[in-house]
Amino acid sequence: MSEKNDGANREAKRSARERLQAEREREKKREKRRRTLIVASAVVGVLGLAAVIGLIAANTDKGGKSAEAGPVTAPSGATGKDALAIQSGKPEAKSTLTVWEDFRCPACKSFETNYRDTIHELENKGLLKVDYHLVTLIDGNMGGTGSLKGANAAACAQDAGKFAAYHDVLFENQPPETDDGYGKNARLLELAAKVDGLDTPEFRKCVEDGTHNSWVNKSFEAFRAGKFKGTPSVLLDGKDIFADEANPLTAQKLKEQLEGAAKGTGGARNAPSASPSASPSASQGVSPKGAKTSGSAPAPASSSASSHGAARSSTTSSGSAGSSSTGSRAGSAGASKGAAEG
């Protein structure tokens, strides 16, 4: 009887061990399936998140491009290579002044203040035409959109046949370099009221829509491709008028040279010398990022054009190669000297 009980007990224990082992095996399988499901879910989640992020990035990129890009719409009557210049004066004038300017650039304002009256006089006499190229150097250096929006508004004024007058108004009312005043369309429209007949629904729409923004950007690309050292860059018949910083082509010399040529007396003694650099640059008031410039530490811009240091531009350069503070004075000094000697 005892042996039977012992056998039954052993059998019961063995069965219990087998059941326990079987249960453990089933538990291992369940755990393995659970881990597999967790890993699979994680992978699916990561892939799903990546897809969503990629879609958002793609849509964001498209939105940015649509806001800044769009068709290149040149203003009415634009001339030169790729129609990137706005010309003033009489087309038949024999001499051409090429000016690369930024409406936020203090040195550009200094040049305009010193030379504007002489340029307009020579234009009216049919002795000179001016090709204006608008760039956005300060936007890149200082941040903001005033250079771009100001240039677009000027191009809109060209569509209305009012470029020259509005161009002068923008420089006369130029905000401080660090103040992105022209980044506000309301300010640009307010200044349009100073030009008779410019403030029209068509002009307002052109300004608000940024109709010529892509054209302005293309002009700035041409400026960079031309390896100019700063703004304003000013050339008379292809020669840098500030190549000789000690003896720039002043406003008075410009007038004497062109009037003398018209009378047949020449004017070679006052002709600007070609820049020794392979890349033409005139007044280097504001320098693109990466350009080697000279000058002391940045100083506030002066609105006065009578002093030798008028409109000294202080900027933080922008471009492809790092950033550094620059304060090139060559162009503004040349422009101011032009006023003093003129």
Coordinates of N, CA and C in Angstrom, one line a residue, residues 5 11 91-92 94 120-121 124-125 129 145 147 158 207-208 212 214 260 281 298 323 337:
N5 N 1.3 4.3 -2.8 CA 1.2 5.8 -2.5 C 2.4 6.5 -2.9
E11 N 4.4 10.3 -9.3 CA 3.7 10.6 -10.6 C 3.1 12.0 -10.5
P91 N 18.7 108.2 -73.4 CA 19.4 107.0 -73.9 C 20.6 107.3 -74.8
E92 N 20.5 108.4 -75.6 CA 21.5 108.7 -76.5 C 22.7 109.4 -75.9
K94 N 26.3 109.9 -74.5 CA 27.4 109.1 -74.8 C 28.1 108.5 -73.6
H120 N 22.0 115.0 -62.2 CA 20.7 115.5 -62.8 C 21.0 116.6 -63.8
E121 N 21.9 117.5 -63.5 CA 22.2 118.5 -64.5 C 22.8 118.0 -65.8
N124 N 20.1 116.2 -67.8 CA 19.2 117.1 -68.5 C 19.9 117.7 -69.7
K125 N 21.2 117.8 -69.7 CA 22.0 118.3 -70.9 C 22.2 117.2 -71.9
K129 N 23.9 109.4 -68.9 CA 22.7 108.5 -68.5 C 23.3 107.7 -67.4
T145 N 14.4 93.5 -43.9 CA 14.0 93.4 -45.3 C 13.9 94.8 -46.0
S147 N 16.1 96.8 -47.4 CA 16.8 96.9 -48.7 C 15.9 96.3 -49.8
Q158 N 9.3 102.8 -60.9 CA 9.7 102.8 -62.3 C 8.5 102.4 -63.3
V207 N 3.7 97.3 -54.5 CA 4.5 97.4 -53.2 C 4.1 96.3 -52.3
E208 N 2.8 96.2 -52.0 CA 2.3 95.2 -51.1 C 2.6 93.7 -51.6
H212 N 8.3 92.9 -57.6 CA 9.7 92.8 -58.2 C 10.7 92.2 -57.3
S214 N 11.8 89.2 -56.8 CA 12.7 88.2 -57.4 C 13.7 88.9 -58.3
G260 N 33.5 119.3 -71.1 CA 34.7 119.5 -71.9 C 34.7 118.6 -73.1
S281 N 35.3 98.1 -58.1 CA 34.5 98.5 -56.9 C 34.7 99.9 -56.7
P298 N 33.7 99.6 -36.4 CA 32.5 100.2 -36.9 C 32.1 101.5 -36.1
S323 N 31.5 85.4 -40.5 CA 31.0 86.8 -40.3 C 32.1 87.6 -39.5
K337 N 34.8 113.7 -50.1 CA 35.9 114.5 -50.7 C 35.4 115.2 -52.0

